[in-house]
Structure formats: structure tokens, C-alpha cells
Tab-separated table of C-alpha atoms in Angstrom:
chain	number	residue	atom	x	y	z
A	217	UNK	CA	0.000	0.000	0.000
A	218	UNK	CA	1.391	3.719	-0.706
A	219	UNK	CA	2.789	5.503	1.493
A	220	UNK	CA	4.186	9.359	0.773
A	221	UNK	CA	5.759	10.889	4.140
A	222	UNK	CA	9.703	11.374	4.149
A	223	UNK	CA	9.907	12.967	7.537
A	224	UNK	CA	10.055	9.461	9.028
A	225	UNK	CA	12.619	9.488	11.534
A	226	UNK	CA	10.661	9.897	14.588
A	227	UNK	CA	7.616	7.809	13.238
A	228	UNK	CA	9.276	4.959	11.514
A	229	UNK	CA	11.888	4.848	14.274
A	230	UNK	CA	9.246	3.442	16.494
A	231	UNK	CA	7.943	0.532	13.749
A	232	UNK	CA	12.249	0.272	13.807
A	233	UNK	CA	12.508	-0.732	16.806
A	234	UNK	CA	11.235	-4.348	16.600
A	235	UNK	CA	13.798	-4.768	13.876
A	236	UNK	CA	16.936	-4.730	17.170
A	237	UNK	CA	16.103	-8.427	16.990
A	238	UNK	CA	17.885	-9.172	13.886
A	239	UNK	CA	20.898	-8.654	15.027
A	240	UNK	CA	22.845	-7.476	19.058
A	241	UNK	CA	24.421	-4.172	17.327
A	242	UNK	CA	21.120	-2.732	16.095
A	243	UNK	CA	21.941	0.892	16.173
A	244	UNK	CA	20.172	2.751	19.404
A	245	UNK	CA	18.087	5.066	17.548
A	246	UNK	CA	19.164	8.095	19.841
A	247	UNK	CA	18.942	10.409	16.831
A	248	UNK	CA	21.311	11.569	13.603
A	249	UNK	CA	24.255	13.405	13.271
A	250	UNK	CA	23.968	13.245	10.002
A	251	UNK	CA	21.455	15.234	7.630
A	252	UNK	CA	22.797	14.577	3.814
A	253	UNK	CA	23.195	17.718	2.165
A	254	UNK	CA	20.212	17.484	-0.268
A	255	UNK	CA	17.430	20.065	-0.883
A	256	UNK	CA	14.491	19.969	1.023
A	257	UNK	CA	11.818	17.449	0.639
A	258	UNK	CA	8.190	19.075	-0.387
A	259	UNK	CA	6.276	17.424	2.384
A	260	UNK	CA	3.358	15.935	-0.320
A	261	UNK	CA	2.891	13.037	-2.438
A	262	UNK	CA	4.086	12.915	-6.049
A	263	UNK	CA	1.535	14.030	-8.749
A	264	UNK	CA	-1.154	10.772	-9.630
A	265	UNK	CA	0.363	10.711	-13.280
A	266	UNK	CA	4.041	10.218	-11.990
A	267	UNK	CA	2.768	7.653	-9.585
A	268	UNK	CA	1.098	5.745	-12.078
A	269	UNK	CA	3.990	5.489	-14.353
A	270	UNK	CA	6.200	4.883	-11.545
A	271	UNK	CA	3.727	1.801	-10.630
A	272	UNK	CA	3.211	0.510	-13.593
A	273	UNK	CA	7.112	0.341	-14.249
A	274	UNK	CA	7.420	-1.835	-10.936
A	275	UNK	CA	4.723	-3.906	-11.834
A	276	UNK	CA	6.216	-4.749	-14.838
A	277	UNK	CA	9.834	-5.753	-13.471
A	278	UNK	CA	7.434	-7.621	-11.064
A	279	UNK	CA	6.105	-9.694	-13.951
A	280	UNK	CA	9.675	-10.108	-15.835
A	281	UNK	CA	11.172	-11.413	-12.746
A	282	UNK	CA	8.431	-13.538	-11.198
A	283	UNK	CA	8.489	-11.214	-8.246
A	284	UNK	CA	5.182	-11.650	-5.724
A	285	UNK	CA	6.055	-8.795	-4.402
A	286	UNK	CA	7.768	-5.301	-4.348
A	287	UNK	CA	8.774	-2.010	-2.107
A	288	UNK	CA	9.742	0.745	-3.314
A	289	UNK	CA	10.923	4.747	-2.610
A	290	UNK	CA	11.118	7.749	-4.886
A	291	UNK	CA	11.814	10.839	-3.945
A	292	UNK	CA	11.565	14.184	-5.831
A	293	UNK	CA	12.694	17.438	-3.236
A	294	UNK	CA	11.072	19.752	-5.350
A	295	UNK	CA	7.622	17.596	-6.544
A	296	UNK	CA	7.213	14.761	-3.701
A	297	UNK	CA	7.579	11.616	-2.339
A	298	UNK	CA	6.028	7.614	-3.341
A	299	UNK	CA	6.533	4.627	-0.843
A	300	UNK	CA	4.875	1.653	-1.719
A	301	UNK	CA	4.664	-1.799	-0.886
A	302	UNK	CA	3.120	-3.837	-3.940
A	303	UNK	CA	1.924	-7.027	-4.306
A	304	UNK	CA	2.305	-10.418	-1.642
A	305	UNK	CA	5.140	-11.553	0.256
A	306	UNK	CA	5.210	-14.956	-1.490
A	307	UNK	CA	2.715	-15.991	-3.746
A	308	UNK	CA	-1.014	-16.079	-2.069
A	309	UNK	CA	0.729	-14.401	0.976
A	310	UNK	CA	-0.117	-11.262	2.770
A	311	UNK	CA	0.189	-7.810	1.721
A	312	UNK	CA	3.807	-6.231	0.926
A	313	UNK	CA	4.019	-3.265	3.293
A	314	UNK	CA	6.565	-0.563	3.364
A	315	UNK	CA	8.001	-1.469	6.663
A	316	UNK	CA	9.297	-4.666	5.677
A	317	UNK	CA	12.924	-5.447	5.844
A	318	UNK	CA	15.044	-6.953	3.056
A	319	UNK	CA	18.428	-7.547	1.828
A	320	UNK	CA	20.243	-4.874	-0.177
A	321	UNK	CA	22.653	-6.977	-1.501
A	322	UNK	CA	25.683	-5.088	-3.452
A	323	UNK	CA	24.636	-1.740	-1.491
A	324	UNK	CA	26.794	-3.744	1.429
A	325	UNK	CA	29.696	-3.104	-0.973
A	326	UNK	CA	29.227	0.989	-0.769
A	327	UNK	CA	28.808	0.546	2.722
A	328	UNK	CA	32.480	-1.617	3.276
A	329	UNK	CA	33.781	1.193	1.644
A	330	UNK	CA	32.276	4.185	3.359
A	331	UNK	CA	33.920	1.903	6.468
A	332	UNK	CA	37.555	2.205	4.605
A	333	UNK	CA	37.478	5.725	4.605
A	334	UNK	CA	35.912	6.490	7.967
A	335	UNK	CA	38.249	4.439	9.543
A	336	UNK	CA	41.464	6.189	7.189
A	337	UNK	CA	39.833	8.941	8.750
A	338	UNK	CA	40.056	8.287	12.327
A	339	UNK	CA	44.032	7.434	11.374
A	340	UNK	CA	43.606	3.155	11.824
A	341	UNK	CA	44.469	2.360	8.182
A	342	UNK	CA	45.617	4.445	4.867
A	343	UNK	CA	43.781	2.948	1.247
A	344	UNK	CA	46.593	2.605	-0.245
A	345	UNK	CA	47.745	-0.324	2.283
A	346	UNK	CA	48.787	-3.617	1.122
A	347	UNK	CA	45.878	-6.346	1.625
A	348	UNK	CA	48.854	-8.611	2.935
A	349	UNK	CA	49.122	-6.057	5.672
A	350	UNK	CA	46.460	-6.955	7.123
A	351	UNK	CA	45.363	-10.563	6.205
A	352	UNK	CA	48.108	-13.307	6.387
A	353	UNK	CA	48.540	-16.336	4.092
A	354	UNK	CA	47.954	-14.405	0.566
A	355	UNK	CA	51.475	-15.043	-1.118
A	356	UNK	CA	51.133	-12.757	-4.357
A	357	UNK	CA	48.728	-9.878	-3.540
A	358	UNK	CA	51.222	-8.203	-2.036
A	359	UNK	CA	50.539	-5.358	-4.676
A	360	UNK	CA	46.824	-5.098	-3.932
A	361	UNK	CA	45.332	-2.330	-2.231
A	362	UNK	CA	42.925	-1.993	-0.335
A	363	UNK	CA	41.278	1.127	-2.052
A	364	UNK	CA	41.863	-1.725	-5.220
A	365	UNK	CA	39.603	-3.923	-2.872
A	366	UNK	CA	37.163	-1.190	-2.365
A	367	UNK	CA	37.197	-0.375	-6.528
A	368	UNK	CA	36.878	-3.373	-8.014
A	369	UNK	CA	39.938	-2.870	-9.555
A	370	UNK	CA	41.914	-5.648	-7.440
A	371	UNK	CA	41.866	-8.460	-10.273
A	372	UNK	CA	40.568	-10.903	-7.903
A	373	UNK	CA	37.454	-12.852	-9.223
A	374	UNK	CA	34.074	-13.306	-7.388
A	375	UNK	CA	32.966	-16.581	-5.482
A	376	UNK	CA	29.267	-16.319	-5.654
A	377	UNK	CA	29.251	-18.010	-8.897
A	378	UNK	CA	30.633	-20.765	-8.317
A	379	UNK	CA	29.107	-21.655	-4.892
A	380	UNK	CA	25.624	-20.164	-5.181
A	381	UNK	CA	23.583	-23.154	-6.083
A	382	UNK	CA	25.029	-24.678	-2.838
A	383	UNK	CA	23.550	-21.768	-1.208
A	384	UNK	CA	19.833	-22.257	-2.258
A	385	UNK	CA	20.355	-26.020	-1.261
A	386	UNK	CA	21.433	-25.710	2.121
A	387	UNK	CA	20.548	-21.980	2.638
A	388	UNK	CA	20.997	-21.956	6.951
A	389	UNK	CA	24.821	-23.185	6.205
A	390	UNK	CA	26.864	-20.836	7.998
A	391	UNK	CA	30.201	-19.662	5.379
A	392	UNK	CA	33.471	-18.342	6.903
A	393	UNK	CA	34.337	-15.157	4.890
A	394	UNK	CA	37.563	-16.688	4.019
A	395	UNK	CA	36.151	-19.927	3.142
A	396	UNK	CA	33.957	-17.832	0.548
A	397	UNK	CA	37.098	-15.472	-0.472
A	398	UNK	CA	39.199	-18.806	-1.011
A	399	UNK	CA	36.785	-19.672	-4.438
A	400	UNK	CA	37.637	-16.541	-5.591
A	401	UNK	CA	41.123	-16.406	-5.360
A	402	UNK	CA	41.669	-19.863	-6.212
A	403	UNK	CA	39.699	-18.797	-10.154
A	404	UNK	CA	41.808	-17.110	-12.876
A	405	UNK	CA	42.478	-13.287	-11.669
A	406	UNK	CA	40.285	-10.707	-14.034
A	407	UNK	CA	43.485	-8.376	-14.815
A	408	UNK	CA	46.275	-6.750	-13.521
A	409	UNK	CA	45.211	-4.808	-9.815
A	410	UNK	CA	44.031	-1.079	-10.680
A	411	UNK	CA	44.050	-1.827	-14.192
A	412	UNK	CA	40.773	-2.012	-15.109
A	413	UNK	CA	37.272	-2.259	-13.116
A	414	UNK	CA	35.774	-5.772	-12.802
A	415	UNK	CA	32.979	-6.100	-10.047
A	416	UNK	CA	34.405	-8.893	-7.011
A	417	UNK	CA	32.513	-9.901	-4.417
A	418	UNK	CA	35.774	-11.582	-2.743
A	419	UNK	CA	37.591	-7.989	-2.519
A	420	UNK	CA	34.577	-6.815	-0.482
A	421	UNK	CA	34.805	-9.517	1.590
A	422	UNK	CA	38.889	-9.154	1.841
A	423	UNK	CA	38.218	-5.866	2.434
A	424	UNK	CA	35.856	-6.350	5.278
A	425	UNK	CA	38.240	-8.507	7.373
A	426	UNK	CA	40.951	-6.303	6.897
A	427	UNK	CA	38.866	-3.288	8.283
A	428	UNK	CA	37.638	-5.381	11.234
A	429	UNK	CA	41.547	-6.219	11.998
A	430	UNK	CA	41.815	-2.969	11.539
A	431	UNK	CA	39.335	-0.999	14.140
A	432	UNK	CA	38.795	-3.983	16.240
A	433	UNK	CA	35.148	-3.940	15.537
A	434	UNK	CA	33.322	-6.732	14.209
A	435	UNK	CA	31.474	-6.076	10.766
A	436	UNK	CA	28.013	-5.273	12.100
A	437	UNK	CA	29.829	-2.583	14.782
A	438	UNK	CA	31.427	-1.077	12.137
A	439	UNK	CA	28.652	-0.540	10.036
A	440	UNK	CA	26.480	0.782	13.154
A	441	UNK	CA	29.662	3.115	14.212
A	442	UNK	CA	30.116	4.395	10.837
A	443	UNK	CA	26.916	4.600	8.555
A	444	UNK	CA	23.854	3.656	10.549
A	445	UNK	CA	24.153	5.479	13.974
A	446	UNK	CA	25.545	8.622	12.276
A	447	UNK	CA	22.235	8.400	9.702
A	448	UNK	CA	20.273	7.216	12.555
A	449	UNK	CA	19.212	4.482	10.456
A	450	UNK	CA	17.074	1.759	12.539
A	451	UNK	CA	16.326	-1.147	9.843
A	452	UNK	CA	19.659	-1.283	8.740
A	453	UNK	CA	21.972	-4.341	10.231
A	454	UNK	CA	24.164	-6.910	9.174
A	455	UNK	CA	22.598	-9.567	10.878
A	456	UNK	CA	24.585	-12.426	13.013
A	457	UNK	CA	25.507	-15.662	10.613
A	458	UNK	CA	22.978	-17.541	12.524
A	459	UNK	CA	20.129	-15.697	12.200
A	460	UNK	CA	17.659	-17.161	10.194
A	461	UNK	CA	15.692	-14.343	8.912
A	462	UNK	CA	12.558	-16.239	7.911
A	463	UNK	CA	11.944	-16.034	11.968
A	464	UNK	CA	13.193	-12.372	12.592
A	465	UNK	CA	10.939	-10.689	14.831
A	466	UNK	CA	10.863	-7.603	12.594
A	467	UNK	CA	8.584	-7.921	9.129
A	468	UNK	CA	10.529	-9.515	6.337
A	469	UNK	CA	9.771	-9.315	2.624
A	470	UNK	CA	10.146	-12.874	1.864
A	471	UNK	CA	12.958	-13.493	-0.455
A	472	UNK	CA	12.430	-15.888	-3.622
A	473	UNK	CA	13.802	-17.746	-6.430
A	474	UNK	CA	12.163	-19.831	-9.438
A	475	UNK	CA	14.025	-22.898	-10.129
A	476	UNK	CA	13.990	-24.929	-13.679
A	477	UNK	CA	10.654	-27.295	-13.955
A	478	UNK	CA	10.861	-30.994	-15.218
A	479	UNK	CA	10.609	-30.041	-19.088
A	480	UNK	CA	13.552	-27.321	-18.161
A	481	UNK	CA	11.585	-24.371	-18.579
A	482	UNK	CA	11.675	-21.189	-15.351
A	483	UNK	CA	8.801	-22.448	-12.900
A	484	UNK	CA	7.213	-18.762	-12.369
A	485	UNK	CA	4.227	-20.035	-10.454
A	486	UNK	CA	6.284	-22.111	-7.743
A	487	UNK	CA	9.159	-20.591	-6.430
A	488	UNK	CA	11.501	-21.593	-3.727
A	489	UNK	CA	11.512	-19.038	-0.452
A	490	UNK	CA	15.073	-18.718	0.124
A	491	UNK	CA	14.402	-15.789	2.667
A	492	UNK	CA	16.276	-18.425	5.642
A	493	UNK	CA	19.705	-17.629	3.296
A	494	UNK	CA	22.910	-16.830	6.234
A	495	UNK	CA	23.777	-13.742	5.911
A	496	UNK	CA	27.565	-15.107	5.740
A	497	UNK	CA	26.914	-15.746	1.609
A	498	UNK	CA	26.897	-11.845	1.197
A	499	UNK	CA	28.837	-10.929	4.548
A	500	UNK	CA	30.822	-7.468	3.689
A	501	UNK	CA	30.006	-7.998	0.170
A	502	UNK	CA	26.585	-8.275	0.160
A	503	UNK	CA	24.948	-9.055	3.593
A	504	UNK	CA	23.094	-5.965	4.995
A	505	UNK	CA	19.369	-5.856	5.936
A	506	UNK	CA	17.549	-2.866	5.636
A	507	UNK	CA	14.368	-1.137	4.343
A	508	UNK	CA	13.386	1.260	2.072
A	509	UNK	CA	13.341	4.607	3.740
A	510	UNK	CA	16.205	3.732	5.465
A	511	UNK	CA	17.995	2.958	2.350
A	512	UNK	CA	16.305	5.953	0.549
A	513	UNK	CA	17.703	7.985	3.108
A	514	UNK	CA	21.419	6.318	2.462
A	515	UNK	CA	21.854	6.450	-0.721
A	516	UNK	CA	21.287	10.300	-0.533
A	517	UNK	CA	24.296	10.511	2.138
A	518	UNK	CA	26.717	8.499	-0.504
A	519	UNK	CA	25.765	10.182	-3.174
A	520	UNK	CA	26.076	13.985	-1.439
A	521	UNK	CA	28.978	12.433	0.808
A	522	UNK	CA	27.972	13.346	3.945
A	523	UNK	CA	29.133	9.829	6.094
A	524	UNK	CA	32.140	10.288	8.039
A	525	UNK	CA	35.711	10.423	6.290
A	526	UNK	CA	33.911	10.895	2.765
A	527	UNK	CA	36.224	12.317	0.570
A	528	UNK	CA	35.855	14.207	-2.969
A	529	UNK	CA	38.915	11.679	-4.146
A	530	UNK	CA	36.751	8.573	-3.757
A	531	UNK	CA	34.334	9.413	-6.969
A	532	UNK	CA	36.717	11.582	-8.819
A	533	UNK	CA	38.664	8.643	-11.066
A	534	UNK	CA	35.806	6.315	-11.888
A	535	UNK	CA	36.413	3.634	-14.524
A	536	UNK	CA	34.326	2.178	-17.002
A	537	UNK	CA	32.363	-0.320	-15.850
A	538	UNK	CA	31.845	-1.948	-18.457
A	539	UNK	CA	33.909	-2.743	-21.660
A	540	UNK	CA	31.038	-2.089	-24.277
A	541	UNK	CA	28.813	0.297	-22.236
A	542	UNK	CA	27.988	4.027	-22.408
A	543	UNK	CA	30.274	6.601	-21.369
A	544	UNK	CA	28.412	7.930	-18.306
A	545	UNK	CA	27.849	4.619	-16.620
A	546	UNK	CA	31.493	4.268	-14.133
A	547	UNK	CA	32.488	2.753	-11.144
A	548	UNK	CA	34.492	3.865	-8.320
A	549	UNK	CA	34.397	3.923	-4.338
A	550	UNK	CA	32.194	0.712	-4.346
A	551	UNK	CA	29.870	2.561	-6.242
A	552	UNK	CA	28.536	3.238	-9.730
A	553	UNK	CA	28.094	6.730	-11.410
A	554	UNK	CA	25.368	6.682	-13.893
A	555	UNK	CA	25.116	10.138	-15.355
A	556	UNK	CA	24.231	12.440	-12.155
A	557	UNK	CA	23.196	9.286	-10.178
A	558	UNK	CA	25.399	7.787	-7.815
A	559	UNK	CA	24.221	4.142	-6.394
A	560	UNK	CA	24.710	0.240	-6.552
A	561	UNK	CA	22.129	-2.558	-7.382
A	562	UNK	CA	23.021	-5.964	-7.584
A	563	UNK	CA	20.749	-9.420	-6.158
A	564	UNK	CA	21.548	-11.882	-3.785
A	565	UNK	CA	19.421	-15.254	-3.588
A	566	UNK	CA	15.838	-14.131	-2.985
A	567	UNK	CA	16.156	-10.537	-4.057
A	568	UNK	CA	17.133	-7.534	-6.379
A	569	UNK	CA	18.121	-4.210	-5.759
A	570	UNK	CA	18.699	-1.084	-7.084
A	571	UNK	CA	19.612	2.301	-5.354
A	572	UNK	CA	20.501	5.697	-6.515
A	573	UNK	CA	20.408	9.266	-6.089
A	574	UNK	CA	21.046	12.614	-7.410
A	575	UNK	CA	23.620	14.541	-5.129
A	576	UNK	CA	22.881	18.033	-6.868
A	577	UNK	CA	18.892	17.624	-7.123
A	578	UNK	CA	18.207	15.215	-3.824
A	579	UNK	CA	16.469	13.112	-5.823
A	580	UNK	CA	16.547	9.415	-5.266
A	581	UNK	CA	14.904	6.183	-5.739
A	582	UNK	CA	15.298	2.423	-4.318
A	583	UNK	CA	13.733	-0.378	-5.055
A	584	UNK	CA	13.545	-4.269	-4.453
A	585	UNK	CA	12.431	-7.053	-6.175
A	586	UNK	CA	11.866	-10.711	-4.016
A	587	UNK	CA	12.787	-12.998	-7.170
A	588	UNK	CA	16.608	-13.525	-7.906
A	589	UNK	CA	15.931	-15.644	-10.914
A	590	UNK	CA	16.352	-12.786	-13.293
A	591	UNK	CA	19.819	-10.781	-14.226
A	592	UNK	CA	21.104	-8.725	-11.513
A	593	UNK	CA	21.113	-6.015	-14.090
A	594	UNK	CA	17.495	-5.621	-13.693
A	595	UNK	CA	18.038	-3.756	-10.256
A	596	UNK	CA	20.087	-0.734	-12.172
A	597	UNK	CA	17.662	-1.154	-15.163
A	598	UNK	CA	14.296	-0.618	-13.104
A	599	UNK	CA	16.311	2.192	-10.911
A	600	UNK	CA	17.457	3.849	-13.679
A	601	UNK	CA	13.834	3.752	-15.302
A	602	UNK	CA	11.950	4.936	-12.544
A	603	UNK	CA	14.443	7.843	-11.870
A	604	UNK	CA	13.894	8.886	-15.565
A	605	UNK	CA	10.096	9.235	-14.303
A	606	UNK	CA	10.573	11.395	-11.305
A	607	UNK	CA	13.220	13.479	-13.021
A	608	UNK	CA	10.548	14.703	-14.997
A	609	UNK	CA	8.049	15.148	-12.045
A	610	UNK	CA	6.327	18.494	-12.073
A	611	UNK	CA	7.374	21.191	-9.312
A	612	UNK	CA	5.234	21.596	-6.096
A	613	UNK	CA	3.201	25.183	-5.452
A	614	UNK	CA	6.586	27.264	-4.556
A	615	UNK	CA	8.641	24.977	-6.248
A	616	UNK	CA	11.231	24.598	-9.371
A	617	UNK	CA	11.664	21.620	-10.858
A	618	UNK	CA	15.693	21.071	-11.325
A	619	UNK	CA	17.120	20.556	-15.536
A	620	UNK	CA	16.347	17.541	-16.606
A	621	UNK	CA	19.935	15.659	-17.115
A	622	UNK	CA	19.474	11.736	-17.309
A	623	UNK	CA	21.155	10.452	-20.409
A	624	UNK	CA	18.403	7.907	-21.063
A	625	UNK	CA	14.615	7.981	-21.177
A	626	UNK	CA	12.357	5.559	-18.960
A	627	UNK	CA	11.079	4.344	-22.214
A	628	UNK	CA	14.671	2.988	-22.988
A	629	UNK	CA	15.302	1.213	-19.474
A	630	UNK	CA	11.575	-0.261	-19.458
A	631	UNK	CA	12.398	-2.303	-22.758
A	632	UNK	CA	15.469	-3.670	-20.926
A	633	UNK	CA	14.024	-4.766	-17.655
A	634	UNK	CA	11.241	-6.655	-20.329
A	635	UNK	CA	14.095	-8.049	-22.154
A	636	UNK	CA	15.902	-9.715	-19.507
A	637	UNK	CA	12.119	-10.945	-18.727
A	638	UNK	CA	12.394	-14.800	-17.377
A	639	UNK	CA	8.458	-15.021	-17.014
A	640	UNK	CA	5.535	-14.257	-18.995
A	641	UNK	CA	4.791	-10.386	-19.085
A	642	UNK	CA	1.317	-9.180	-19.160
A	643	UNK	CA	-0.028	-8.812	-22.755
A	644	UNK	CA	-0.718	-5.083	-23.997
């Protein structure tokens, strides 16, 4: 159901609460000390038209991915705000609502780095330390960094490929972070380190024990020390390995995935609930909980960089991340920049994400899907499409809309999230 306020601190913090059983670090809610540096939100819903589109957009991706259900945040400073849970937490299950918690997946990896420099901040460790510095027994890395670990640029390949199916077999299996770094070191390397970017799930988590070594915090304190006590964010938590998430206390958008049927074909109508996944398969990479104001609210403070220790050097080298893609879509920081945008998306088993924002206009949008059957790419593609709505939302009384800027057109990014479609989509 909708849902258009964006002052939410005080009123969602209270909903929040319940979500302190996911995990003993839960941040304490006393309040922020961090506002990001965005315009100020028009306290009113966005126009019926833009909603519309902007529903009708989800809806779709829902279709394409098999998705029961949805939640999703837009917000336009100048026009308004949409919040809306859509559709069932599995299929035939109750009503998505906008409080339910989920897993962000590659957001984690902006987070590990916002850690990096926070911590280079408070003088514990310098980015351009060796990884051997701080993690023993890697012979021949010697020349990787760990800003390399925090840009993809390390050469090191990812693990979740080759261990994922394992994952949605025996989903409450507990993984060691170096257990899961080990299949991605042991794989051919992906280039030279800082040459070139090449997205790695096993530098985030490299990175991540370093930094705990580090400060002496575990993961989930330094994520609630840096990022989500600063933001006074009260969803967001990397949950303990043990914690099986299908019985958290606090509401959970139940994560899904569609196997293969018999005759080989994607079983839309049937798919597995893989919501009990450990949070030790993402871990630093990819293992944060959170929900959608609350990541609404942090993708704003990476994109503006308002955290603590955010520097104008992380953003200001990006690569191209990709070989054969446009010119304005980079990477750098743990992040990508997508014309004005600034954000991550990604899926782990269960779900797909996609979160951005605008650090001159304020605007941003995030958005999750509960079917990981489809490309990851589907969380940037539906981001990307919805933001070329609400860029074009009209101003509020008072108001003035900002230039329009977006390289793309929601028209464009609609006909990719149907093309990477792995269920029927509605006819017409």
C-alpha cells in the first residue's frame, strides 16, 4: 500500500525498533548526526500521473522477474515523495508493506567502503595499504590495495558463482568469509590490480576482514559506528551468521527464487523461499538488511557524501564499468556513477536491488524485487527507469523543478528490464 511521508525518523523509528532483533548491534536510535546535504523534501505526495507510471514500471519488473512482491521509494525534493509496498510476500501471501525489511545486496559493498574511509579517517588504516598487511597467508597480492579492494579494480574474481547453487540447497549453512574469499582467489584473476574495473565480491569480503583487523570492531559494529548510527538508520543491520531471517521478529519481505521445472523451462508459479539464506553468503560484500526509507535515506548521504571520512577523491577517477557500455555509466568507491546518479544494485538469492540518487537535485529512488531468478542487471535497469520518471516530475506550489539531465529515457530502461524478462509479461 502507498505511502508518501519522508519525515520518518521519529515515526518509523518506532515501527524500527522491533527490527533490534535481527541482530545485538542494532543501532540505538538516539537520533542523527547526520542530515545529507540534499534540498528539502516538499512534504506531499508525487503528482497521480508520476505515480502511475512509476507503478506501472514496478509492476512490470514484477512480472519479468516472477516477483510476488515489491517495495519501493522515490523521492523528488522539489515535486514529492512515493513509498509503496506492492503485491504479496510470497505468492497467495499477505500484503507487501513498506516497513518490511530486506536484503540490499551489493549496497553492502558501498557501505564496506564508506567503512575504509571512515576508519582512514580516524588514522587506523591508509587505502593505499597492502591487503597482505592486514590478512596473512595471501602469497602474491602483495601489490593489492585496499582502495583496489574497495574499486573493483583488485583483479581478484568473485565466489558467488561458483558456490551459489550450494547456497539455495542448504541456505541456513553458515560460510566463513575466508572460506567464501578462497573460491575466488583460487579462479583465474580478471586483470592486472588497478588496471581495469571488474565487479568482485571476494575484494569486499577481503576488504571487510581487513577493516575489522583494523578498528577492532566486528562487521556489524562497524557498520552501526560508521553509517547507521551517524544516519540514525534503525532497519539497517548486518545480521549475526545464525540468524535465520525467515523467523526475525521484525517484518521480512520474503525473499524468492524460481528454479527450472521438469521439461527445463523457469517455474514462475512455484518458487523456492530462500528468505532463511545466512547472511555469511553476502557478509561485507553483500549481507546488509535494511528497508526502504532507510535505504532511501542512504543512498542520498553516498551520493552527497555526507558519512564520516567521505572524501571528494573517492568518486573523482571512476572507470568504465563496463567494456562495451555508455560513457556515463562508471564505477568507483564501491559505487557506480550513472550520469548524475550515484548508487549500486546488484541481487543476492531471494532478491534484487537497485539504489541511486542525485547529489545536486536530492532526488533518489530504491527499489527491491523478491525474485533472484532474473539478471542482476534488472536492479540498475528498473532504478534507472523509474528515476527517468521522477526526473521529470512536475514542481510543487513554490517549487522549481531542477534541468532535466538523465542520459536515457524511462522508455529505454523499461524495454530492458522486459528483455531480460524470465516469465511471462502481461499482454498489452
Amino acid at each position: 500500500m502507498p505511502h508518501i511521508s519522508r519525515a520518518r525518523r521519529v515515526v518509523t523509528a518506532i515501527a524500527g525498533v522491533v527490527g533490534i532483533a535481527l541482530v545485538a548491534t542494532a543501532c540505538s536510535g538516539d537520533g542523527a548526526s547526520v542530515v545529507p546535504d540534499v534540498p528539502e523534501q516538499v512534504d506531499a505526495a508525487l503528482p497521480a500521473e508520476t505515480q502511475q507510471q512509476l507503478q506501472g514500471a514496478v509492476e512490470r519488473a514484477m512480472a519479468a522477474t516472477g516477483s510476488s512482491g515489491a517495495i519501493v521509494g522515490v523521492w523528488a525534493p522539489w515535486s514529492g515523495t512515493w513509498i509503496a509496498g506492492l503485491g504479496t510476500t510470497t505468492p497467495g501471501g499477505e500484503e507487501v508493506s513498506t516497513d518490511m525489511r530486506f536484503r540490499v545486496a551489493n549496497v553492502t559493498r558501498a557501505m564496506t567502503c564508506d567503512v575504509l574511509y571512515a576508519a582512514a579517517a580516524d588514522g587506523l588504516v591508509s587505502p593505499d595499504d597492502a591487503v597482505t598487511e592486514w590478512i596473512t597467508g595471501m602469497p602474491g597480492y602483495e601489490n593489492v590495495t585496499l582502495e583496489q579492494l574497495c574499486d573493483s579494480t583488485s583483479g581478484i574474481a568473485s565466489y558467488a558463482p561458483r558456490v551459489v547453487e550450494r547456497w539455495r540447497v542448504t541456505p541456513e549453512r553458515v560460510w566463513s568469509p575466508k572460506e567464501l574469499a578462497a573460491y575466488g582467489m583460487g579462479a583465474a584473476r580478471t586483470g592486472e590490480p588497478g588496471a581495469a574495473f571488474a565487479d568482485s565480491d571476494t575484494g569486499y569480503l577481503l576488504l571487510g576482514i581487513a577493516l575489522e583487523r583494523a578498528t577492532g570492531l566486528t562487521a556489524a559494529e562497524m557498520y552501526e559506528k560508521y553509517i547507521t548510527e551517524p544516519l540514525g538508520l534503525q532497519a539497517t543491520v548486518l545480521p549475526a551468521p545464525t540468524r535465520n531471517l525467515a523467523e526475525a521478529d521484525a517484518p521480512m519481505l520474503n525473499g524468492l527464487y524460481s528454479p527450472d521445472n521438469p521439461e527445463g523451462a523457469v517455474n514462475c508459479a512455484e518458487p523456492m523461499d530462500v528468505t532463511a539464506l545466512s547472511s555469511s553468503t553476502g557478509y561485507t560484500a553483500a549481507g546488509v538488511v535494511s528497508d526502504i526509507e532507510d535505504l532511501g535515506l542512504y543512498v542520498q548521504a553516498l551520493a552527497t557524501g555526507s558519512l564520516p571520512g567521505a572524501t571528494d577523491e573517492r568518486f573523482a577517477s571512476p572507470l568504465p564499468a563496463s567494456a562495451n557500455g555508455p560513457t556515463w555509466y562508471t564505477a568507483a568507491g564501491g559505487a557506480y556513477q550513472a550520469g548524475s546518479l550515484i548508487g549500486q544494485y546488484g541481487a543476492i538469492p531471494g532478491y534484487i536491488t537497485g539504489a541511486f540518487a542525485d547529489p545536486s537535485s536530492g532526488m533518489a529512488v530504491a527499489v527491491v524485487l523478491n525474485n533472484s531468478r532474473a539478471s542482476a542487471t534488472v536492479g540498475s535497469d528498473l532504478a534507472w527507469e523509474l528515476a527517468a520518471i521522477a526526473s521529470k516530475a512536475p514542481a510543487a506550489s513554490g517549487q522549481t523543478a531542477p534541468p532535466a539531465g538523465l542520459p536515457w529515457t524511462a522508455e529505454q530502461y523499461g524495454e530492458y528490464v522486459a528483455a531480460a524478462a524470465v516469465c511471462p509479461l502481461p499482454e498489452g
